[in-house]
Amino acid sequence: MENTAPRLAIVEDNDDLREELLFFLRHNGYAVWGADSAEAFWRQLHRNPVDIVLVDLGLPGEDGFSVVEYLHQLTGYGIIIITAKGGEPERLRGLNLGADLFLVKPLNFAELHRSLDTLGHRLRQAAEADPGRVRHGDGPGAWCLDAAGGRLRAPGDRQVPLSQQEAELLKILLRAAHQVFSKEALHDLLFAHAPHPDTHRIDVILSRLRRKAREQGIDLPIRSIFGKGVVFTGQVREPG
């Protein structure tokens, strides 16, 4: 029987609580991994995709509110805040930023289990109603890069013609879909031998790509996240 349990990640800097949650959730059939900071979570996310993220607010470095806001902008993720900061201002801010649930420590594990089942069911229904929101797989809502042929194939087999630079940029973004790249990092990858970084070159390529897609009536799923960088948020499949 296919396992329909959502894939989970826990972003919690309290080692004991994180390990307790990992043990409990794995015992109840969830595929789950943990991170002790936002930075560690972002590094691991593109290698180990998930459906629902449990986020502590009081993280070292980048705080939990920032993680919630960022995940919500990427779309498609279920977000549960787990925090000792259980006041009304924190709850309202978290929900307004895009969290689905706000749970206060000490956690009731049985309540958490029920909440995960309910949220996972809701996410599956949303994915079935709108396949284009699904982040991984080879379904009809997927995008495919034909770099050799100079084309980006959109859902419905529509196509965007590409220059070599546009194809190289998309190759980076699609290979690590839902991973955010700073414009500086993209510049380094595309123009490794340039003596001075000029991120305006990345802006120019992105502008051309978006214009070409609009001319074909296509909404290109490349998003600019303020203060973070650029991310491809569409479903991707390998050329076949």
CSV table of C-alpha atoms in Angstrom, one decimal:
chain,number,residue,atom,x,y,z
A,1,MET,CA,0.0,0.0,0.0
A,2,GLU,CA,1.4,3.5,-0.9
A,3,ASN,CA,2.5,5.6,2.0
A,4,THR,CA,0.5,8.8,1.8
A,5,ALA,CA,2.0,10.4,5.0
A,6,PRO,CA,3.5,13.8,4.3
A,7,ARG,CA,7.2,14.2,4.3
A,8,LEU,CA,8.4,16.4,7.2
A,9,ALA,CA,11.2,18.6,8.4
A,10,ILE,CA,11.7,19.9,11.9
A,11,VAL,CA,13.6,23.2,12.4
A,12,GLU,CA,14.3,23.2,16.2
A,13,ASP,CA,17.5,24.2,18.0
A,14,ASN,CA,16.7,22.3,21.2
A,15,ASP,CA,18.5,19.0,20.6
A,16,ASP,CA,16.4,17.0,23.1
A,17,LEU,CA,13.0,18.2,21.7
A,18,ARG,CA,14.2,17.7,18.1
A,19,GLU,CA,15.3,14.2,18.9
A,20,GLU,CA,12.0,13.4,20.7
A,21,LEU,CA,10.0,14.6,17.8
A,22,LEU,CA,12.1,12.7,15.3
A,23,PHE,CA,11.7,9.5,17.3
A,24,PHE,CA,7.9,10.0,17.7
A,25,LEU,CA,7.2,10.9,14.1
A,26,ARG,CA,9.3,8.1,12.6
A,27,HIS,CA,7.6,5.6,15.0
A,28,ASN,CA,4.3,6.8,13.5
A,29,GLY,CA,5.3,6.3,9.9
A,30,TYR,CA,6.6,9.7,8.8
A,31,ALA,CA,9.6,10.3,6.7
A,32,VAL,CA,11.2,13.2,8.7
A,33,TRP,CA,14.6,14.9,9.2
A,34,GLY,CA,15.7,17.7,11.5
A,35,ALA,CA,17.9,20.8,11.4
A,36,ASP,CA,19.1,23.0,14.3
A,37,SER,CA,19.0,26.3,12.4
A,38,ALA,CA,17.4,28.0,9.5
A,39,GLU,CA,20.7,27.9,7.6
A,40,ALA,CA,21.1,24.2,8.1
A,41,PHE,CA,17.5,23.7,7.0
A,42,TRP,CA,17.9,25.6,3.7
A,43,ARG,CA,21.0,23.7,2.8
A,44,GLN,CA,19.3,20.4,3.3
A,45,LEU,CA,15.9,21.2,1.8
A,46,HIS,CA,16.8,20.9,-1.9
A,47,ARG,CA,18.4,17.5,-1.3
A,48,ASN,CA,15.5,16.2,0.9
A,49,PRO,CA,12.2,17.7,-0.2
A,50,VAL,CA,9.3,17.8,2.2
A,51,ASP,CA,5.6,18.7,2.4
A,52,ILE,CA,5.3,20.1,5.9
A,53,VAL,CA,7.8,22.0,7.9
A,54,LEU,CA,7.7,22.4,11.7
A,55,VAL,CA,9.4,25.6,12.7
A,56,ASP,CA,10.5,26.9,16.1
A,57,LEU,CA,10.4,30.7,16.3
A,58,GLY,CA,13.4,31.2,18.6
A,59,LEU,CA,16.2,30.0,16.3
A,60,PRO,CA,19.8,31.1,16.3
A,61,GLY,CA,20.7,33.3,13.3
A,62,GLU,CA,17.7,33.6,10.9
A,63,ASP,CA,14.6,33.4,13.1
A,64,GLY,CA,11.5,31.3,12.6
A,65,PHE,CA,9.3,34.1,11.4
A,66,SER,CA,11.6,34.6,8.5
A,67,VAL,CA,11.5,30.9,7.6
A,68,VAL,CA,7.7,30.9,7.7
A,69,GLU,CA,7.5,34.0,5.5
A,70,TYR,CA,10.0,32.6,3.0
A,71,LEU,CA,8.4,29.1,2.8
A,72,HIS,CA,5.0,30.7,2.2
A,73,GLN,CA,6.3,32.7,-0.7
A,74,LEU,CA,7.7,29.5,-2.3
A,75,THR,CA,4.1,28.1,-2.1
A,76,GLY,CA,3.0,24.5,-1.7
A,77,TYR,CA,4.4,23.9,1.8
A,78,GLY,CA,2.4,23.1,4.9
A,79,ILE,CA,3.8,25.2,7.8
A,80,ILE,CA,3.4,24.5,11.5
A,81,ILE,CA,4.9,26.9,14.1
A,82,ILE,CA,6.1,25.2,17.4
A,83,THR,CA,7.1,27.7,20.0
A,84,ALA,CA,7.3,28.6,23.6
A,85,LYS,CA,6.4,32.2,22.6
A,86,GLY,CA,2.7,31.6,22.8
A,87,GLY,CA,1.3,35.1,23.1
A,88,GLU,CA,-1.4,36.5,20.8
A,89,PRO,CA,1.0,38.9,19.0
A,90,GLU,CA,3.3,36.0,18.0
A,91,ARG,CA,0.3,33.8,17.0
A,92,LEU,CA,-1.2,36.5,14.8
A,93,ARG,CA,2.1,37.4,13.2
A,94,GLY,CA,2.9,33.8,12.4
A,95,LEU,CA,-0.5,33.1,10.9
A,96,ASN,CA,-0.4,36.3,8.9
A,97,LEU,CA,3.0,35.3,7.5
A,98,GLY,CA,1.5,32.1,6.2
A,99,ALA,CA,1.7,29.5,8.9
A,100,ASP,CA,-1.1,26.9,8.8
A,101,LEU,CA,-1.0,26.1,12.5
A,102,PHE,CA,0.5,27.6,15.7
A,103,LEU,CA,1.3,25.1,18.5
A,104,VAL,CA,2.6,26.1,21.9
A,105,LYS,CA,5.2,24.2,23.9
A,106,PRO,CA,5.2,21.9,25.7
A,107,LEU,CA,3.8,20.1,22.7
A,108,ASN,CA,0.9,17.6,23.0
A,109,PHE,CA,2.3,14.9,20.7
A,110,ALA,CA,-1.1,13.3,20.1
A,111,GLU,CA,-2.5,16.7,19.0
A,112,LEU,CA,0.5,17.2,16.8
A,113,HIS,CA,-0.1,13.8,15.1
A,114,ARG,CA,-3.8,14.7,14.4
A,115,SER,CA,-2.8,18.1,13.1
A,116,LEU,CA,-0.2,16.6,10.7
A,117,ASP,CA,-2.8,14.1,9.4
A,118,THR,CA,-5.4,16.9,8.8
A,119,LEU,CA,-2.9,19.2,7.1
A,120,GLY,CA,-1.4,16.5,5.0
A,121,HIS,CA,-4.8,15.5,3.7
A,122,ARG,CA,-5.5,19.2,2.9
A,123,LEU,CA,-2.3,19.5,1.0
A,124,ARG,CA,-3.0,16.3,-1.0
A,125,GLN,CA,-6.4,17.6,-2.0
A,126,ALA,CA,-4.9,21.0,-3.1
A,127,ALA,CA,-2.2,19.1,-5.2
A,128,GLU,CA,-4.9,17.0,-6.9
A,129,ALA,CA,-7.0,20.1,-7.7
A,130,ASP,CA,-4.0,22.0,-9.0
A,131,PRO,CA,-1.2,19.7,-10.2
A,132,GLY,CA,1.0,22.7,-11.2
A,133,ARG,CA,1.5,23.3,-7.4
A,134,VAL,CA,3.2,20.0,-6.9
A,135,ARG,CA,7.0,20.6,-6.5
A,136,HIS,CA,8.4,17.2,-7.6
A,137,GLY,CA,7.5,14.5,-10.2
A,138,ASP,CA,6.8,14.0,-13.8
A,139,GLY,CA,3.2,14.9,-14.1
A,140,PRO,CA,1.5,16.9,-16.8
A,141,GLY,CA,2.1,20.1,-14.9
A,142,ALA,CA,5.9,19.7,-15.2
A,143,TRP,CA,8.5,21.9,-16.9
A,144,CYS,CA,11.3,20.4,-18.9
A,145,LEU,CA,14.5,22.0,-20.2
A,146,ASP,CA,15.9,21.0,-23.5
A,147,ALA,CA,19.2,22.9,-23.3
A,148,ALA,CA,20.7,21.3,-26.4
A,149,GLY,CA,17.6,22.2,-28.5
A,150,GLY,CA,17.4,25.6,-26.9
A,151,ARG,CA,13.9,25.3,-25.6
A,152,LEU,CA,12.0,25.3,-22.3
A,153,ARG,CA,8.9,23.2,-22.4
A,154,ALA,CA,6.1,24.5,-20.3
A,155,PRO,CA,3.1,22.4,-19.1
A,156,GLY,CA,0.8,21.7,-22.0
A,157,ASP,CA,3.8,21.3,-24.2
A,158,ARG,CA,4.1,25.0,-24.9
A,159,GLN,CA,7.7,26.1,-25.6
A,160,VAL,CA,9.9,29.1,-24.9
A,161,PRO,CA,12.9,29.5,-27.3
A,162,LEU,CA,16.2,30.1,-25.4
A,163,SER,CA,19.6,31.7,-26.0
A,164,GLN,CA,22.6,29.9,-24.7
A,165,GLN,CA,22.9,32.1,-21.6
A,166,GLU,CA,19.2,31.7,-20.9
A,167,ALA,CA,19.5,27.9,-21.2
A,168,GLU,CA,22.6,27.9,-18.9
A,169,LEU,CA,20.7,30.0,-16.3
A,170,LEU,CA,17.7,27.7,-16.4
A,171,LYS,CA,19.9,24.6,-16.2
A,172,ILE,CA,21.1,25.9,-12.8
A,173,LEU,CA,17.7,26.9,-11.5
A,174,LEU,CA,15.8,23.8,-12.6
A,175,ARG,CA,18.5,21.4,-11.4
A,176,ALA,CA,17.9,22.7,-7.9
A,177,ALA,CA,14.2,23.8,-8.2
A,178,HIS,CA,13.0,25.4,-5.0
A,179,GLN,CA,16.5,26.2,-3.9
A,180,VAL,CA,17.1,30.0,-3.8
A,181,PHE,CA,20.2,31.3,-5.5
A,182,SER,CA,21.6,34.8,-4.8
A,183,LYS,CA,22.3,36.8,-7.9
A,184,GLU,CA,25.9,36.9,-6.9
A,185,ALA,CA,26.0,33.1,-6.9
A,186,LEU,CA,24.3,32.9,-10.2
A,187,HIS,CA,26.8,35.4,-11.7
A,188,ASP,CA,29.7,33.3,-10.4
A,189,LEU,CA,28.3,30.2,-11.9
A,190,LEU,CA,27.5,31.7,-15.3
A,191,PHE,CA,30.5,34.1,-15.6
A,192,ALA,CA,33.2,32.4,-13.6
A,193,HIS,CA,36.0,34.3,-15.4
A,194,ALA,CA,34.6,37.8,-15.1
A,195,PRO,CA,37.0,40.0,-13.2
A,196,HIS,CA,34.2,41.9,-11.4
A,197,PRO,CA,30.7,40.7,-10.5
A,198,ASP,CA,27.9,42.5,-12.3
A,199,THR,CA,24.6,41.1,-11.1
A,200,HIS,CA,22.9,43.4,-13.6
A,201,ARG,CA,23.7,40.8,-16.2
A,202,ILE,CA,21.6,38.3,-14.3
A,203,ASP,CA,18.7,40.8,-14.2
A,204,VAL,CA,19.0,41.3,-18.0
A,205,ILE,CA,18.8,37.5,-18.7
A,206,LEU,CA,15.8,37.1,-16.3
A,207,SER,CA,14.0,40.0,-18.0
A,208,ARG,CA,14.5,38.5,-21.4
A,209,LEU,CA,13.3,35.2,-20.2
A,210,ARG,CA,10.1,36.6,-18.7
A,211,ARG,CA,9.4,38.7,-21.8
A,212,LYS,CA,9.8,35.6,-24.1
A,213,ALA,CA,7.5,33.6,-21.8
A,214,ARG,CA,4.8,36.3,-21.8
A,215,GLU,CA,4.9,36.5,-25.5
A,216,GLN,CA,3.9,32.8,-25.5
A,217,GLY,CA,1.2,33.4,-22.9
A,218,ILE,CA,3.3,31.6,-20.2
A,219,ASP,CA,3.7,32.6,-16.6
A,220,LEU,CA,7.3,31.6,-15.9
A,221,PRO,CA,7.6,30.3,-12.3
A,222,ILE,CA,10.8,32.2,-11.5
A,223,ARG,CA,10.3,34.2,-8.3
A,224,SER,CA,12.5,36.9,-6.8
A,225,ILE,CA,12.5,36.7,-3.0
A,226,PHE,CA,13.5,40.1,-1.5
A,227,GLY,CA,16.8,39.9,0.3
A,228,LYS,CA,17.3,36.3,-0.7
A,229,GLY,CA,17.6,35.8,-4.5
A,230,VAL,CA,16.0,33.9,-7.3
A,231,VAL,CA,14.1,30.6,-7.2
A,232,PHE,CA,12.4,28.3,-9.8
A,233,THR,CA,9.1,27.2,-8.1
A,234,GLY,CA,7.6,25.0,-10.8
A,235,GLN,CA,7.4,21.2,-11.0
A,236,VAL,CA,10.4,19.8,-13.0
A,237,ARG,CA,10.8,16.6,-15.0
A,238,GLU,CA,13.9,15.3,-16.8
A,239,PRO,CA,14.1,15.4,-20.6
A,240,GLY,CA,12.7,12.3,-22.1
